[in-house]
Amino acid sequence: MSALRAGLDRVARGSGAAEVPARAHAFSGLLLALAAVATITGLLWPATMPADDPVPPAARFGIAFGVMALAQLASLRLRIGSGRLSVTWGEAALIIGLYAAPSGWLPAATFAGAFAAWLLLAIFAKLRTPLEVVQIAASQTVAVAAAVTVACRLADPIGAPLTPPLALALVLGALTYLLVGALLAVLYLRLVHGVPVLATLVRALNDKLLMFVGNVVVGLAVVAMVSTDPRWLLLLPPALWLLQQTYGQRLRAADERRAWEEFAGATSALKKLDEDEVAAAGVAGALRLLVAERVDLDVIRMDGGWRRYHGDADGGGGVVDLDDRPASEGDESTLVRELTVRGQLVGQIRVALPRPTLPSARDEFALRSFGDTLAVALHDAVTHRAWSLLQERSSYDAVHDAPTGLLNRTAVVAQGDAALRRLGRDHPIALVVVDIDRFRAVNDTLGHAAGDELLAATAARMNTLTGPAELLGRLGGDQFALLIAGPERMTISRALDRADELVDAVATPTEVQGIELAVEASAGVVVAAAGSANVAELLRRADIALRQAKEGGGGNTACYDPSRDESSTDQLTLLSELRTALETDDQLVLALQPAVDLTTGAPTGAEALIRWRHPRRGVLKPGDFVRAAEESDLLGAFTLYVIDKALQVAADVAANGMDVPIAVNLSAHNLLDQHLPNAVAELLRRHGVGPSRLVLEITETVVMSDQEVIDDVLSAFHAMGIRIALDDFGTGYSSLAFLARVPVDEVKVDRSFVMRMAESPQAAAIVRFTIALGQELGLRVVAEGVETAAQRAALENLGCAAAQGYHFFKPMPADKIVAVLSQLTDSARAKVFPLRADGSA
């Protein structure tokens, strides 16, 4: 009889009838047919009895029947997926049966004994249905028939003395019984539950190995005792009891180990922040951990309702919303547990075990432990979802206008600039600003609620006139903006036509709080090339045009007139000319101002200052054009141009044997470019200049910018070995916090404090504090704007390391800086040389 028999514990569906696949029924029928053939063939086979046998044939059949039945009644069960495998004393029973009865009778004795044993278990323990009992008896009979065939080919065991050949025959028969029985059991589980054949077979044999060895030893021992002195059998019951306990303990330990592995895997899978993913992992984990047929996980939704996640052993599952709270009770084979976190109900889990399995203390403990972990995971996921929704709402509110749902001014500027960058620089675009005339009268007369209702109605009408490549938003108050930045080229006449459409739509009578209102509107229009200005500048111009429209009377539209905004035209022209200057090599030039050591007079550095030799406007200083560059897309190219020129000077200085770094100013906008460090590294490589010969000067205005991006860029520069200097120290509102955040190598005292040291105690105190702070932090301190010998002496007395200013040198052309630095280097102590009119020393 097979030492492993396959059994099913399935969930009852509908009326409670067990659902077994048709292929499993066919397999059972095949086993029953094979068992019948084996039984009949064995009974018809001539029986060999020992000579002068004192035991009647019926008694020998009864012995075989009895040991086979007892072996099944003393079975131990282990779980395989949703099914069960039972390990029995079948090998011992087989060996005893082969010795006690003719081998041909054993299939019949096995079928009768197994059927009787499992019928008793089905009646009193309700472990099996009658159909399952027949299937188990048939599979055991087939396994015994195979074992008898193998054993009898080597020897005829009945009544023979236990010799090595006979023992070998009995062992091989027991091994055949084990393998065939295990294979049949696993195949049946495969057909019913879909378990993997090889992995399940290996696990079953591994769990059975110790019991198999013990069974063979017990069987051979019984044969030896009977053949020598049957009284020795009196010692057998205690030994069998100990073996049964050992087997059970080993199986339980293996099952516990697998259970903890499943628990660890199931709880680890819950480490997610998405509610659906946590719920799916919870259902799958409960199915595996408790070997369940179905799991229902009910979770409280944010709106107070319930959502059910469910899954079953066959791989089915889904999600449904429940109208009412689910019941908290189940039948005898169902475990129910409420999921709470710190007393707050999160949900409920229902686990339907395979029928007729009843929940054990282990199952309840496993569900309690897993349920607590699942409750925390669900609570965290629900909290995360609520936080995400709140964040999404906050993000939405940050860029949308509450009364109208349109983009707000900030979003119009940001998204508009992005749209302009996607177009060609010369592509014409248009911006229309619409203003509701006398809107304040609506608020004053009907209240702000009526005003918001009118704004919402106006936005809805304008939205119907907005194309897919256009951007509509509310600027604030009663002003709306429409950016027309599509692939279609815009002309002034077409832009004015669109403005008229918007004005007419706004002027359509509108019912507000039961009152029909007829309002008028004005519109300002600006048409420009996409690369000529950003959206903020376009809004400014459109606002000028809007004022022009209102001056001409309500309901009018007007186009931007550059004559009314000469500064705007001049600024745009300047940017265009700057673009041309960057492409030439003779307009933008460097002027360098050395900084000297106040003690030795040696040069400590030189600051690069850009000058523009404008062909029409003359020489322009940085204040005349740098601000315009910072507010345009030219900033990146302009900055790299200046650094390139500065590194040319640095290379010349290094070639003359001097270690004097060149400083270049960066703006906060530069530090928002994450590609800038790589571009500077390439320039250093191209000029063959070490990073320590370049100093990048920044101001405290970067504190107002995106700190994370700026910190990353500054850290990249610092890691490259480029020195960072903090310019205009003391003029910002957070100088000390800035020093703690940014990796700075030197600070430069702002000229406004240096120049007022003599007459302002406050300025003198700031200079003194800055120098002391630099010394304390190990930073080099450079004073800017030194113009008198008294200022120099005062700074030297305070311990200031270096200074620059007109007292030493004015900014000079790049072709003269090498000679001046060489002269300073060769001098033991600097002398102040008055500069001639041409700027030379």
Short mmCIF file of C-alpha atoms in Angstrom, two decimals, residues 18-236:
data_model
loop_
_atom_site.label_atom_id
_atom_site.label_comp_id
_atom_site.label_asym_id
_atom_site.label_seq_id
_atom_site.Cartn_x
_atom_site.Cartn_y
_atom_site.Cartn_z
CA ALA A 18 -16.78 19.73 -4.05
CA GLU A 19 -15.58 20.73 -7.48
CA VAL A 20 -13.05 18.24 -8.89
CA PRO A 21 -11.80 18.66 -12.47
CA ALA A 22 -13.00 16.08 -14.97
CA ARG A 23 -9.40 15.02 -15.66
CA ALA A 24 -9.03 14.11 -11.96
CA HIS A 25 -12.16 11.94 -12.17
CA ALA A 26 -10.73 10.23 -15.24
CA PHE A 27 -7.46 9.60 -13.42
CA SER A 28 -9.34 8.11 -10.45
CA GLY A 29 -11.27 5.87 -12.79
CA LEU A 30 -8.05 4.65 -14.37
CA LEU A 31 -6.57 3.89 -10.95
CA LEU A 32 -9.71 1.99 -9.94
CA ALA A 33 -9.54 -0.10 -13.13
CA LEU A 34 -5.86 -0.89 -12.55
CA ALA A 35 -6.60 -1.80 -8.92
CA ALA A 36 -9.37 -4.11 -9.98
CA VAL A 37 -7.13 -5.86 -12.51
CA ALA A 38 -4.37 -6.24 -9.90
CA THR A 39 -6.79 -7.57 -7.27
CA ILE A 40 -8.43 -10.12 -9.54
CA THR A 41 -5.12 -11.24 -11.07
CA GLY A 42 -3.59 -11.68 -7.64
CA LEU A 43 -6.51 -13.70 -6.30
CA LEU A 44 -6.45 -15.98 -9.36
CA TRP A 45 -2.68 -16.46 -9.13
CA PRO A 46 -1.72 -19.78 -7.50
CA ALA A 47 -1.01 -19.19 -3.83
CA THR A 48 2.16 -20.67 -2.30
CA MET A 49 1.86 -21.71 1.35
CA PRO A 50 4.64 -22.81 3.71
CA ALA A 51 4.88 -26.57 4.22
CA ASP A 52 2.89 -27.86 7.22
CA ASP A 53 1.50 -24.33 7.65
CA PRO A 54 -0.33 -24.12 11.01
CA VAL A 55 -1.94 -20.79 10.06
CA PRO A 56 -5.21 -21.05 8.10
CA PRO A 57 -5.32 -19.15 4.75
CA ALA A 58 -8.14 -16.91 6.04
CA ALA A 59 -5.99 -15.91 9.00
CA ARG A 60 -3.10 -15.01 6.72
CA PHE A 61 -5.42 -12.82 4.61
CA GLY A 62 -6.73 -11.28 7.83
CA ILE A 63 -3.20 -10.48 9.00
CA ALA A 64 -2.44 -8.74 5.70
CA PHE A 65 -5.77 -6.88 5.85
CA GLY A 66 -5.15 -5.81 9.45
CA VAL A 67 -1.63 -4.46 9.03
CA MET A 68 -2.66 -2.54 5.90
CA ALA A 69 -5.63 -0.97 7.72
CA LEU A 70 -3.57 -0.10 10.81
CA ALA A 71 -0.87 1.50 8.65
CA GLN A 72 -3.49 3.87 7.17
CA LEU A 73 -5.09 4.70 10.49
CA ALA A 74 -1.71 5.75 11.92
CA SER A 75 -1.04 8.20 9.08
CA LEU A 76 0.44 11.69 9.40
CA ARG A 77 -0.61 14.53 7.11
CA LEU A 78 1.35 17.35 5.44
CA ARG A 79 0.10 20.19 3.26
CA ILE A 80 0.98 20.54 -0.40
CA GLY A 81 -0.64 23.73 -1.71
CA SER A 82 -4.39 23.41 -1.20
CA GLY A 83 -4.18 19.60 -1.01
CA ARG A 84 -2.84 17.13 1.51
CA LEU A 85 -0.40 14.24 1.46
CA SER A 86 -0.53 11.55 4.12
CA VAL A 87 2.56 9.63 5.18
CA THR A 88 1.78 6.18 6.61
CA TRP A 89 3.34 2.98 7.93
CA GLY A 90 2.74 1.41 4.52
CA GLU A 91 6.30 0.14 3.96
CA ALA A 92 6.28 -1.76 7.27
CA ALA A 93 2.81 -3.12 6.51
CA LEU A 94 3.96 -4.20 3.03
CA ILE A 95 6.99 -6.13 4.38
CA ILE A 96 4.87 -7.83 7.06
CA GLY A 97 2.18 -8.65 4.51
CA LEU A 98 4.69 -10.17 2.08
CA TYR A 99 5.98 -12.40 4.89
CA ALA A 100 2.55 -13.31 6.31
CA ALA A 101 0.41 -13.92 3.21
CA PRO A 102 0.76 -15.09 -0.40
CA SER A 103 1.94 -12.14 -2.50
CA GLY A 104 -0.99 -12.46 -4.89
CA TRP A 105 -3.44 -11.75 -2.08
CA LEU A 106 -1.80 -8.45 -1.06
CA PRO A 107 -3.56 -6.18 -3.65
CA ALA A 108 -6.93 -7.44 -2.47
CA ALA A 109 -5.93 -7.11 1.21
CA THR A 110 -4.62 -3.61 0.55
CA PHE A 111 -7.80 -2.44 -1.19
CA ALA A 112 -9.98 -3.89 1.56
CA GLY A 113 -7.78 -2.58 4.41
CA ALA A 114 -7.31 0.91 2.98
CA PHE A 115 -10.97 1.21 2.10
CA ALA A 116 -12.02 0.14 5.59
CA ALA A 117 -9.54 2.46 7.33
CA TRP A 118 -10.44 5.56 5.30
CA LEU A 119 -14.14 4.77 5.51
CA LEU A 120 -13.83 4.86 9.29
CA LEU A 121 -11.94 8.16 9.06
CA ALA A 122 -14.60 9.54 6.74
CA ILE A 123 -17.38 8.52 9.13
CA PHE A 124 -15.88 9.53 12.45
CA ALA A 125 -13.36 12.24 11.54
CA LYS A 126 -15.13 13.49 8.39
CA LEU A 127 -11.86 13.67 6.49
CA ARG A 128 -13.01 12.18 3.20
CA THR A 129 -16.03 11.62 1.00
CA PRO A 130 -16.91 8.03 -0.10
CA LEU A 131 -15.68 8.81 -3.61
CA GLU A 132 -12.34 9.94 -2.24
CA VAL A 133 -12.08 6.81 -0.09
CA VAL A 134 -12.42 4.64 -3.20
CA GLN A 135 -9.79 6.73 -5.01
CA ILE A 136 -7.32 6.40 -2.10
CA ALA A 137 -7.83 2.64 -1.83
CA ALA A 138 -7.30 2.23 -5.58
CA SER A 139 -4.04 4.21 -5.63
CA GLN A 140 -2.72 2.20 -2.65
CA THR A 141 -3.61 -1.06 -4.38
CA VAL A 142 -1.77 -0.09 -7.58
CA ALA A 143 1.34 0.84 -5.58
CA VAL A 144 1.27 -2.45 -3.64
CA ALA A 145 0.83 -4.44 -6.86
CA ALA A 146 3.95 -2.78 -8.31
CA ALA A 147 5.89 -3.46 -5.09
CA VAL A 148 4.83 -7.13 -4.99
CA THR A 149 5.92 -7.60 -8.60
CA VAL A 150 9.42 -6.27 -7.85
CA ALA A 151 9.87 -8.18 -4.57
CA CYS A 152 8.65 -11.53 -5.87
CA ARG A 153 11.04 -11.42 -8.83
CA LEU A 154 13.89 -11.71 -6.32
CA ALA A 155 12.40 -14.05 -3.68
CA ASP A 156 9.20 -15.60 -2.34
CA PRO A 157 8.95 -13.95 1.08
CA ILE A 158 6.05 -15.88 2.64
CA GLY A 159 7.23 -17.80 5.71
CA ALA A 160 10.88 -17.78 4.59
CA PRO A 161 13.73 -17.13 7.03
CA LEU A 162 15.15 -13.62 6.89
CA THR A 163 18.26 -13.91 4.78
CA PRO A 164 20.18 -11.11 3.00
CA PRO A 165 18.59 -11.93 -0.42
CA LEU A 166 15.14 -11.91 1.16
CA ALA A 167 15.86 -8.67 3.01
CA LEU A 168 17.01 -7.09 -0.27
CA ALA A 169 13.83 -8.21 -2.01
CA LEU A 170 11.68 -6.74 0.78
CA VAL A 171 13.60 -3.42 0.76
CA LEU A 172 13.31 -3.07 -3.02
CA GLY A 173 9.63 -3.84 -2.81
CA ALA A 174 9.19 -1.16 -0.13
CA LEU A 175 11.13 1.35 -2.24
CA THR A 176 8.94 0.60 -5.25
CA TYR A 177 5.85 1.07 -3.08
CA LEU A 178 7.19 4.46 -1.91
CA LEU A 179 8.02 5.79 -5.38
CA VAL A 180 4.88 4.59 -7.14
CA GLY A 181 2.61 5.74 -4.33
CA ALA A 182 4.28 9.16 -4.14
CA LEU A 183 4.09 9.63 -7.92
CA LEU A 184 0.39 8.73 -8.04
CA ALA A 185 -0.37 11.08 -5.16
CA VAL A 186 1.52 14.00 -6.74
CA LEU A 187 -0.08 13.40 -10.14
CA TYR A 188 -3.51 13.56 -8.53
CA LEU A 189 -2.61 16.81 -6.76
CA ARG A 190 -1.34 18.16 -10.06
CA LEU A 191 -4.66 17.42 -11.77
CA VAL A 192 -6.72 18.94 -8.97
CA HIS A 193 -4.58 21.80 -7.64
CA GLY A 194 -1.98 22.40 -10.33
CA VAL A 195 1.06 21.83 -8.08
CA PRO A 196 4.43 21.29 -9.84
CA VAL A 197 5.10 17.57 -10.19
CA LEU A 198 8.88 17.38 -9.73
CA ALA A 199 9.19 19.91 -6.89
CA THR A 200 6.24 18.41 -5.01
CA LEU A 201 7.57 14.85 -5.49
CA VAL A 202 11.00 15.84 -4.18
CA ARG A 203 9.46 17.56 -1.16
CA ALA A 204 7.21 14.57 -0.39
CA LEU A 205 10.06 12.09 -0.64
CA ASN A 206 12.30 14.29 1.50
CA ASP A 207 9.65 14.54 4.21
CA LYS A 208 9.07 10.78 4.02
CA LEU A 209 12.75 9.73 3.96
CA LEU A 210 13.25 9.25 7.70
CA MET A 211 9.91 7.48 8.10
CA PHE A 212 10.68 5.23 5.13
CA VAL A 213 13.92 4.06 6.74
CA GLY A 214 12.15 3.51 10.04
CA ASN A 215 9.31 1.62 8.39
CA VAL A 216 11.70 -0.72 6.59
CA VAL A 217 13.60 -1.36 9.83
CA VAL A 218 10.34 -2.05 11.71
CA GLY A 219 9.08 -4.38 8.98
CA LEU A 220 12.30 -6.37 8.85
CA ALA A 221 12.43 -6.48 12.67
CA VAL A 222 8.90 -7.89 12.86
CA VAL A 223 9.79 -10.56 10.29
CA ALA A 224 12.92 -11.46 12.25
CA MET A 225 10.99 -11.61 15.56
CA VAL A 226 8.24 -13.79 14.15
CA SER A 227 10.72 -16.18 12.57
CA THR A 228 12.72 -16.57 15.80
CA ASP A 229 10.51 -15.98 18.83
CA PRO A 230 7.12 -14.17 18.45
CA ARG A 231 7.25 -13.10 22.09
CA TRP A 232 9.69 -10.38 21.05
CA LEU A 233 6.70 -8.63 19.45
CA LEU A 234 5.62 -7.53 22.94
CA LEU A 235 8.46 -5.00 22.87
CA LEU A 236 7.26 -3.51 19.61
#
